[in-house]
CSV table of C-alpha atoms and ligand atoms in Angstrom, one decimal:
chain,number,residue,atom,x,y,z
A,1,MET,CA,-0.2,0.5,-0.2
A,2,PRO,CA,1.5,3.7,-1.6
A,3,LEU,CA,1.9,5.5,2.0
A,4,ARG,CA,-0.1,8.8,1.9
A,5,THR,CA,1.7,11.2,4.1
A,6,ASN,CA,5.1,12.7,2.9
A,7,LYS,CA,6.1,13.9,6.2
A,8,ARG,CA,9.0,13.2,8.2
A,9,ILE,CA,8.4,10.8,11.0
A,10,VAL,CA,10.5,10.9,14.3
A,11,THR,CA,10.6,8.9,16.8
A,12,ILE,CA,11.5,10.6,19.7
A,13,GLU,CA,14.8,8.4,20.7
A,14,ARG,CA,16.0,9.5,16.7
A,15,HIS,CA,15.4,13.0,17.7
A,16,ILE,CA,17.2,12.8,20.9
A,17,LEU,CA,20.6,11.2,18.9
A,18,ASP,CA,19.5,14.0,16.0
A,19,GLU,CA,19.8,16.9,18.9
A,20,GLN,CA,23.1,15.2,20.6
A,21,ALA,CA,24.9,16.3,17.3
A,22,ALA,CA,24.6,19.9,18.3
A,23,PHE,CA,27.2,19.3,21.4
A,24,PRO,CA,30.2,17.5,19.6
A,25,ASP,CA,31.8,16.4,22.8
A,26,ALA,CA,27.9,14.5,24.6
A,27,THR,CA,29.2,11.5,24.7
A,28,GLY,CA,25.5,9.8,24.5
A,29,THR,CA,24.8,9.4,28.7
A,30,LEU,CA,22.3,12.1,29.0
A,31,THR,CA,20.6,11.7,25.3
A,32,ALA,CA,20.4,8.0,27.5
A,33,ILE,CA,18.7,9.8,30.9
A,34,LEU,CA,15.8,11.2,28.0
A,35,TYR,CA,15.8,8.1,26.3
A,36,ASP,CA,14.8,5.9,30.3
A,37,MET,CA,12.4,8.9,30.6
A,38,ALA,CA,10.1,8.4,27.4
A,39,VAL,CA,10.2,4.4,28.3
A,40,ALA,CA,9.8,5.5,32.1
A,41,ALA,CA,6.5,7.8,30.2
A,42,LYS,CA,5.0,4.5,28.4
A,43,LEU,CA,5.2,2.5,31.2
A,44,ILE,CA,3.2,5.7,34.0
A,45,SER,CA,1.5,5.8,31.1
A,46,SER,CA,0.0,2.2,30.4
A,47,HIS,CA,-1.4,2.6,34.0
A,48,THR,CA,-2.5,6.0,34.2
A,49,THR,CA,-4.7,5.0,31.5
A,50,ARG,CA,-6.5,1.3,33.6
A,51,ALA,CA,-6.3,4.3,36.5
A,52,GLY,CA,-10.4,3.3,37.3
A,53,LEU,CA,-9.5,0.1,37.5
A,54,ALA,CA,-10.6,-0.9,41.4
A,55,ASP,CA,-6.8,-2.0,42.1
A,56,ILE,CA,-4.8,0.7,40.7
A,57,ILE,CA,-7.0,3.5,42.2
A,58,GLY,CA,-7.0,5.8,44.8
A,59,ALA,CA,-5.1,6.6,48.0
A,60,THR,CA,-2.3,4.0,49.7
A,61,GLY,CA,-3.5,5.6,53.6
A,62,GLU,CA,-0.1,7.1,53.6
A,63,VAL,CA,0.8,11.0,53.7
A,64,ASN,CA,4.2,12.5,51.1
A,65,VAL,CA,6.3,14.4,52.9
A,66,GLN,CA,4.2,18.0,51.6
A,67,GLY,CA,1.2,16.6,54.0
A,68,GLU,CA,-0.7,15.7,50.8
A,69,GLU,CA,-1.6,11.7,50.7
A,70,VAL,CA,0.1,9.8,48.6
A,71,GLN,CA,-2.4,7.8,45.9
A,72,LEU,CA,-1.8,4.2,44.3
A,73,LEU,CA,0.1,6.4,41.0
A,74,ASP,CA,2.6,8.3,42.7
A,75,GLU,CA,4.0,5.3,44.2
A,76,TYR,CA,4.0,3.9,41.5
A,77,ALA,CA,5.4,6.0,38.7
A,78,HIS,CA,8.4,7.0,41.4
A,79,ARG,CA,9.3,3.3,41.6
A,80,ILE,CA,9.5,3.4,37.9
A,81,ILE,CA,11.5,6.6,37.5
A,82,PHE,CA,14.1,5.6,40.3
A,83,GLN,CA,14.5,1.9,39.0
A,84,LEU,CA,14.8,2.6,35.0
A,85,ASN,CA,18.1,5.1,36.9
A,86,ASP,CA,19.1,3.2,39.5
A,87,HIS,CA,22.2,1.2,38.0
A,88,THR,CA,22.2,2.6,34.4
A,89,GLY,CA,26.3,4.8,35.9
A,90,ARG,CA,24.7,7.4,34.7
A,91,LEU,CA,24.0,9.6,38.0
A,92,CYS,CA,25.1,9.8,40.8
A,93,VAL,CA,22.1,10.9,43.0
A,94,MET,CA,17.9,10.9,42.6
A,95,GLY,CA,15.4,13.8,43.9
A,96,SER,CA,11.7,13.1,43.8
A,97,GLU,CA,8.6,14.8,45.3
A,98,GLU,CA,7.6,11.8,46.6
A,99,GLU,CA,10.7,11.3,48.9
A,100,LYS,CA,12.1,13.4,51.4
A,101,GLU,CA,16.0,13.0,51.2
A,102,ILE,CA,17.8,13.0,48.6
A,103,ILE,CA,18.3,9.3,47.1
A,104,PRO,CA,21.3,8.0,46.7
A,105,ILE,CA,22.0,5.4,43.9
A,106,PRO,CA,22.3,2.5,45.2
A,107,SER,CA,26.5,1.7,46.8
A,108,LYS,CA,25.9,-1.7,44.1
A,109,TYR,CA,26.0,-0.1,41.9
A,110,THR,CA,28.4,2.7,40.1
A,111,CYS,CA,28.1,6.6,40.1
A,112,GLY,CA,28.0,9.2,37.4
A,113,LYS,CA,28.5,13.2,36.6
A,114,TYR,CA,24.3,14.1,36.1
A,115,VAL,CA,22.1,14.0,39.2
A,116,LEU,CA,17.7,13.8,38.1
A,117,LEU,CA,15.0,15.6,39.5
A,118,PHE,CA,11.4,14.7,39.8
A,119,ASP,CA,7.6,15.1,39.9
A,120,PRO,CA,6.5,11.3,39.5
A,121,LEU,CA,3.1,12.6,39.2
A,122,ASP,CA,1.8,16.5,38.9
A,123,GLY,CA,-1.7,16.7,39.1
A,124,SER,CA,-2.4,13.2,41.7
A,125,SER,CA,-5.4,14.8,43.4
A,126,ASN,CA,-7.0,14.9,39.7
A,127,ILE,CA,-6.5,10.8,39.3
A,128,ASP,CA,-10.0,10.0,40.9
A,129,PHE,CA,-11.6,12.2,38.2
A,130,ASN,CA,-9.9,11.1,35.1
A,131,VAL,CA,-8.9,14.2,34.7
A,132,SER,CA,-4.9,14.8,33.2
A,133,VAL,CA,-2.0,14.8,34.5
A,134,GLY,CA,1.3,14.3,34.3
A,135,THR,CA,5.4,13.7,35.1
A,136,ILE,CA,7.8,16.3,35.1
A,137,PHE,CA,12.1,15.8,35.4
A,138,SER,CA,15.2,17.6,35.6
A,139,ILE,CA,18.9,16.7,34.5
A,140,PHE,CA,21.9,19.0,36.4
A,141,ARG,CA,24.9,18.3,35.9
A,142,ARG,CA,26.7,17.4,39.5
A,143,LYS,CA,29.1,20.1,41.0
A,144,THR,CA,30.6,18.0,43.5
A,145,GLU,CA,34.2,16.8,41.1
A,146,PHE,CA,34.6,13.0,42.7
A,147,ASP,CA,34.1,10.6,42.1
A,148,GLY,CA,31.5,9.3,45.0
A,149,PRO,CA,28.7,9.1,45.3
A,150,GLY,CA,26.3,12.9,44.4
A,151,THR,CA,25.0,15.3,48.0
A,152,LEU,CA,22.1,17.6,48.6
A,153,GLU,CA,24.9,20.3,46.8
A,154,ASP,CA,24.5,19.1,43.4
A,155,VAL,CA,20.7,18.9,44.3
A,156,LEU,CA,20.8,22.3,44.9
A,157,GLN,CA,21.2,24.5,41.6
A,158,LYS,CA,19.8,27.4,40.0
A,159,GLY,CA,16.8,26.1,37.3
A,160,SER,CA,20.0,28.2,35.3
A,161,ASP,CA,21.8,25.3,35.5
A,162,ILE,CA,19.1,22.7,34.4
A,163,VAL,CA,21.1,20.6,31.3
A,164,ALA,CA,17.5,19.4,30.2
A,165,ALA,CA,14.0,19.1,31.0
A,166,GLY,CA,10.5,17.8,30.5
A,167,TYR,CA,7.7,16.7,30.9
A,168,ILE,CA,5.0,13.9,29.9
A,169,VAL,CA,0.7,14.8,30.5
A,170,TYR,CA,-1.2,12.4,30.6
A,171,GLY,CA,-4.6,13.5,28.6
A,172,SER,CA,-6.8,12.5,26.4
A,173,SER,CA,-3.6,11.6,23.9
A,174,THR,CA,0.3,11.0,25.9
A,175,MET,CA,2.6,13.3,25.0
A,176,MET,CA,6.6,14.1,26.6
A,177,VAL,CA,7.6,17.1,25.5
A,178,TYR,CA,11.6,18.4,26.2
A,179,SER,CA,14.8,20.8,26.1
A,180,THR,CA,18.3,20.4,25.9
A,181,GLY,CA,18.2,24.6,25.9
A,182,ASN,CA,17.8,24.2,22.7
A,183,GLY,CA,13.9,24.8,21.8
A,184,VAL,CA,10.8,22.9,22.8
A,185,HIS,CA,9.9,20.0,21.1
A,186,GLY,CA,6.5,17.3,21.6
A,187,PHE,CA,6.3,14.2,20.6
A,188,THR,CA,2.8,12.4,20.8
A,189,LEU,CA,2.3,8.5,22.1
A,190,ASP,CA,1.5,6.1,19.1
A,191,PRO,CA,-0.1,3.6,22.0
A,192,SER,CA,-0.2,1.0,19.2
A,193,ILE,CA,3.3,0.8,17.7
A,194,GLY,CA,4.5,2.6,21.5
A,195,GLU,CA,6.6,4.9,20.2
A,196,PHE,CA,6.0,8.6,21.0
A,197,LEU,CA,6.6,9.8,17.6
A,198,LEU,CA,7.3,13.6,16.5
A,199,SER,CA,4.3,15.8,16.0
A,200,HIS,CA,5.4,19.7,18.1
A,201,PRO,CA,8.1,20.9,16.3
A,202,ASN,CA,10.4,24.1,18.2
A,203,ILE,CA,7.3,24.9,19.5
A,204,ARG,CA,6.7,28.6,20.2
A,205,LEU,CA,4.7,30.5,22.8
A,206,PRO,CA,1.6,31.2,20.4
A,207,GLU,CA,-0.1,35.2,21.8
A,208,ALA,CA,-1.7,35.2,25.2
A,209,ARG,CA,-5.5,33.7,25.1
A,210,PHE,CA,-5.5,32.3,28.3
A,211,TYR,CA,-4.3,32.8,32.4
A,212,SER,CA,-5.0,29.8,35.2
A,213,ALA,CA,-4.6,30.2,38.8
A,214,ASN,CA,-7.0,29.4,41.6
A,215,GLN,CA,-9.5,32.4,41.7
A,216,GLY,CA,-10.6,30.4,44.8
A,217,TYR,CA,-8.3,31.5,46.8
A,218,GLN,CA,-8.3,35.2,45.6
A,219,SER,CA,-9.8,36.5,48.9
A,220,ARG,CA,-6.0,35.1,50.7
A,221,TRP,CA,-3.8,36.6,47.7
A,222,SER,CA,-1.8,40.0,47.9
A,223,ASP,CA,-4.0,43.7,46.7
A,224,GLY,CA,-1.5,43.0,43.3
A,225,VAL,CA,-2.5,39.6,43.0
A,226,GLN,CA,-5.8,40.5,42.9
A,227,ARG,CA,-5.3,43.3,41.0
A,228,TYR,CA,-3.1,42.2,38.4
A,229,THR,CA,-6.5,39.4,37.8
A,230,ARG,CA,-8.3,41.8,37.8
A,231,TRP,CA,-6.0,43.3,34.9
A,232,LEU,CA,-5.7,39.6,32.7
A,233,ARG,CA,-10.0,39.9,33.4
A,234,GLY,CA,-10.0,43.7,31.5
A,235,GLU,CA,-10.7,46.1,34.0
A,236,GLU,CA,-7.7,47.8,36.0
A,237,GLY,CA,-6.9,50.4,32.5
A,238,ASN,CA,-6.9,46.9,30.1
A,239,THR,CA,-8.5,47.2,27.0
A,240,GLN,CA,-8.6,42.8,26.4
A,241,SER,CA,-9.2,39.8,28.9
A,242,LEU,CA,-8.4,36.6,28.3
A,243,SER,CA,-10.3,33.6,29.5
A,244,LEU,CA,-9.8,31.1,32.1
A,245,ARG,CA,-9.0,28.2,31.9
A,246,TYR,CA,-7.7,25.6,34.9
A,247,ILE,CA,-7.1,22.2,35.5
A,248,GLY,CA,-5.9,22.2,38.4
A,249,SER,CA,-2.9,19.7,37.2
A,250,MET,CA,-0.5,22.5,37.1
A,251,ILE,CA,1.5,20.1,34.0
A,252,ALA,CA,-1.5,20.3,32.0
A,253,ASP,CA,-2.6,24.1,32.3
A,254,ILE,CA,1.1,24.9,31.7
A,255,HIS,CA,0.9,22.0,28.3
A,256,ARG,CA,-2.5,24.4,27.2
A,257,ASN,CA,-1.0,27.9,28.0
A,258,LEU,CA,2.6,26.6,26.0
A,259,LEU,CA,0.4,25.6,23.7
A,260,GLY,CA,-2.3,28.1,23.7
A,261,GLY,CA,-0.6,30.8,25.5
A,262,GLY,CA,-1.1,32.3,28.7
A,263,VAL,CA,0.2,32.7,31.8
A,264,PHE,CA,-0.5,30.3,34.8
A,265,TYR,CA,0.4,31.1,37.9
A,266,TYR,CA,0.7,30.3,41.3
A,267,PRO,CA,0.6,32.8,44.2
A,268,ALA,CA,2.2,33.5,47.7
A,269,ASP,CA,-0.8,33.5,49.8
A,270,THR,CA,-1.8,35.0,53.5
A,271,LYS,CA,-1.5,30.7,54.2
A,272,SER,CA,0.7,29.6,51.9
A,273,PRO,CA,3.4,32.0,52.5
A,274,ASN,CA,5.8,30.8,49.6
A,275,GLY,CA,2.8,29.3,47.2
A,276,LYS,CA,1.9,26.1,46.8
A,277,LEU,CA,4.7,24.7,44.1
A,278,ARG,CA,8.2,22.8,44.5
A,279,MET,CA,10.7,24.9,43.6
A,280,LEU,CA,13.0,21.6,42.3
A,281,PHE,CA,10.4,19.2,41.0
A,282,GLU,CA,7.9,21.4,39.4
A,283,ALA,CA,8.9,25.5,39.5
A,284,GLN,CA,12.5,25.3,37.8
A,285,PRO,CA,11.9,22.2,35.3
A,286,MET,CA,8.4,24.2,33.8
A,287,SER,CA,10.1,27.5,33.5
A,288,PHE,CA,12.7,26.3,31.9
A,289,ILE,CA,11.2,25.0,29.6
A,290,ILE,CA,9.1,27.6,29.0
A,291,GLU,CA,11.6,30.2,29.0
A,292,GLN,CA,12.8,27.6,26.0
A,293,ALA,CA,9.8,28.6,24.1
A,294,GLY,CA,10.0,32.6,23.7
A,295,GLY,CA,9.0,33.1,27.6
A,296,TYR,CA,9.0,34.0,31.3
A,297,ALA,CA,8.9,32.6,34.7
A,298,SER,CA,9.0,34.7,38.0
A,299,THR,CA,8.3,34.1,41.4
A,300,GLY,CA,7.0,37.7,41.2
A,301,ARG,CA,8.9,39.3,42.5
A,302,GLN,CA,12.2,38.1,40.1
A,303,PRO,CA,13.8,35.4,37.6
A,304,ILE,CA,12.9,31.2,39.4
A,305,ARG,CA,16.1,30.4,36.9
A,306,ASP,CA,18.1,32.8,39.5
A,307,ILE,CA,16.9,31.3,42.8
A,308,GLN,CA,20.0,29.7,44.9
A,309,PRO,CA,17.3,26.8,46.8
A,310,THR,CA,18.5,26.0,49.9
A,311,GLN,CA,16.3,22.9,50.8
A,312,LEU,CA,14.7,19.8,49.2
A,313,HIS,CA,11.3,20.6,49.1
A,314,GLN,CA,11.3,24.6,49.5
A,315,ARG,CA,7.7,25.8,47.9
A,316,THR,CA,8.1,29.2,45.2
A,317,PRO,CA,5.5,31.1,43.9
A,318,LEU,CA,5.7,30.9,40.4
A,319,TYR,CA,4.0,33.7,37.6
A,320,VAL,CA,4.6,31.5,34.4
A,321,GLY,CA,3.6,32.0,30.3
A,322,ASN,CA,4.0,35.1,27.7
A,323,ARG,CA,6.4,37.1,28.2
A,324,GLU,CA,4.1,40.8,29.3
A,325,LEU,CA,2.1,38.7,31.1
A,326,VAL,CA,4.4,38.1,33.5
A,327,GLU,CA,6.4,40.9,34.1
A,328,LYS,CA,2.8,42.5,34.3
A,329,ALA,CA,2.2,40.3,37.3
A,330,GLU,CA,5.5,41.6,38.4
A,331,GLU,CA,5.1,45.2,37.6
A,332,PHE,CA,1.8,45.3,40.1
A,333,ILE,CA,3.3,43.1,42.5
A,334,ALA,CA,6.2,45.8,42.5
A,335,LYS,CA,3.9,48.5,43.2
A,336,TYR,CA,0.6,47.5,45.2
A,337,ASP,CA,2.5,45.0,47.5
A,338,GLY,CA,5.6,47.3,48.7
B,401,AHG,P1,1.2,17.0,43.3
B,401,AHG,O1,0.3,16.7,42.1
B,401,AHG,O2,2.5,17.3,42.5
B,401,AHG,O3,1.1,17.4,44.4
B,401,AHG,O4,0.6,19.0,42.1
B,401,AHG,C1,-0.5,19.5,42.8
B,401,AHG,C2,-0.3,21.1,42.4
B,401,AHG,C3,-0.1,21.1,40.7
B,401,AHG,O5,-0.1,20.2,40.1
B,401,AHG,C4,-1.2,22.4,41.0
B,401,AHG,O6,-1.5,23.0,39.9
B,401,AHG,C5,-1.4,22.5,42.2
B,401,AHG,O7,-1.0,21.7,42.6
B,401,AHG,C6,-3.8,22.8,42.7
B,401,AHG,O8,-3.9,23.0,44.1
B,401,AHG,P2,-5.1,23.5,43.9
B,401,AHG,O9,-5.7,22.7,44.2
B,401,AHG,O10,-4.3,24.6,45.0
B,401,AHG,O11,-5.2,24.6,42.7
B,402,MN,MN1,3.4,18.2,41.0
B,403,MN,MN1,3.7,14.6,42.8
């Protein structure tokens, strides 16, 4: 049968290898970590699509380090990523949103030169409702020089030190989006062949259409954030208004805004003075991706990428999306919140 398309079909493996060619000194180690994340994505994806089945759905009954209920799928996703990466000799240490301390490489395996951080399942409170969830990861070069185990110092790095980051969104289809600092590329899983195929090459943020925030918390927000929100709605001197979209899975909210244009924010509020989102596992990697697509990410006062983290699970307010919208947030916060 003749092929009906003359489009080039690019698998994620091919693409990651082609990207490596841009770095003549590359040894293939980073490439291999990225490819293993694609494998993790396929395994987790096949589980999330069966989440409604009785033996998988529901809470484990435990509470994680963030004080949140751990869902079975959180645990599964965490384990899969760990098991794919503990023995490869590529990493010196890992960190996960679901693990209180840094995760050492088991002593029977050799340590490598990279660090892997991940949020195994983002938006997990949405699992029971069949709403999109995702996985977020970032990769750094180790900071400590010797060959032994990595340390907390290797994990606590700035967003500007990220070597590669990506996310997988388990939605109506499964997509993996990644960047090695050379643009942002999106792949859709074809479940019939089990391959991620390049569907969104070189993603750039289009003109903004959406704003995304949990307005149920508005009364806890500062004056600046409340005014900014009104500005987004076409008040406070703005002649245009944006559409509101809020899923409550950061990954799905930011993914939509990456493709459709807009701003996502989770501000500090009177209940959570540092916001809710985690600097290392959520804010840094998603900010890296959005900035690679031409956008900007801020705490509301300074770029996320400039912050030196001091704690593994530290939280941060986050404003991320089209540059002019994020800068507008900074403007309102500086003007009204002192
Ligand atoms: P996680 O499931 O990894 O704990 O993250 C949930 C986060 C994020 O995905 C989302 O944007 C936010 O929590 C939603 O919080 P609210 O319910 O407070 O709006
Ligand atoms: Mn999360
Ligand atoms: Mn999570």
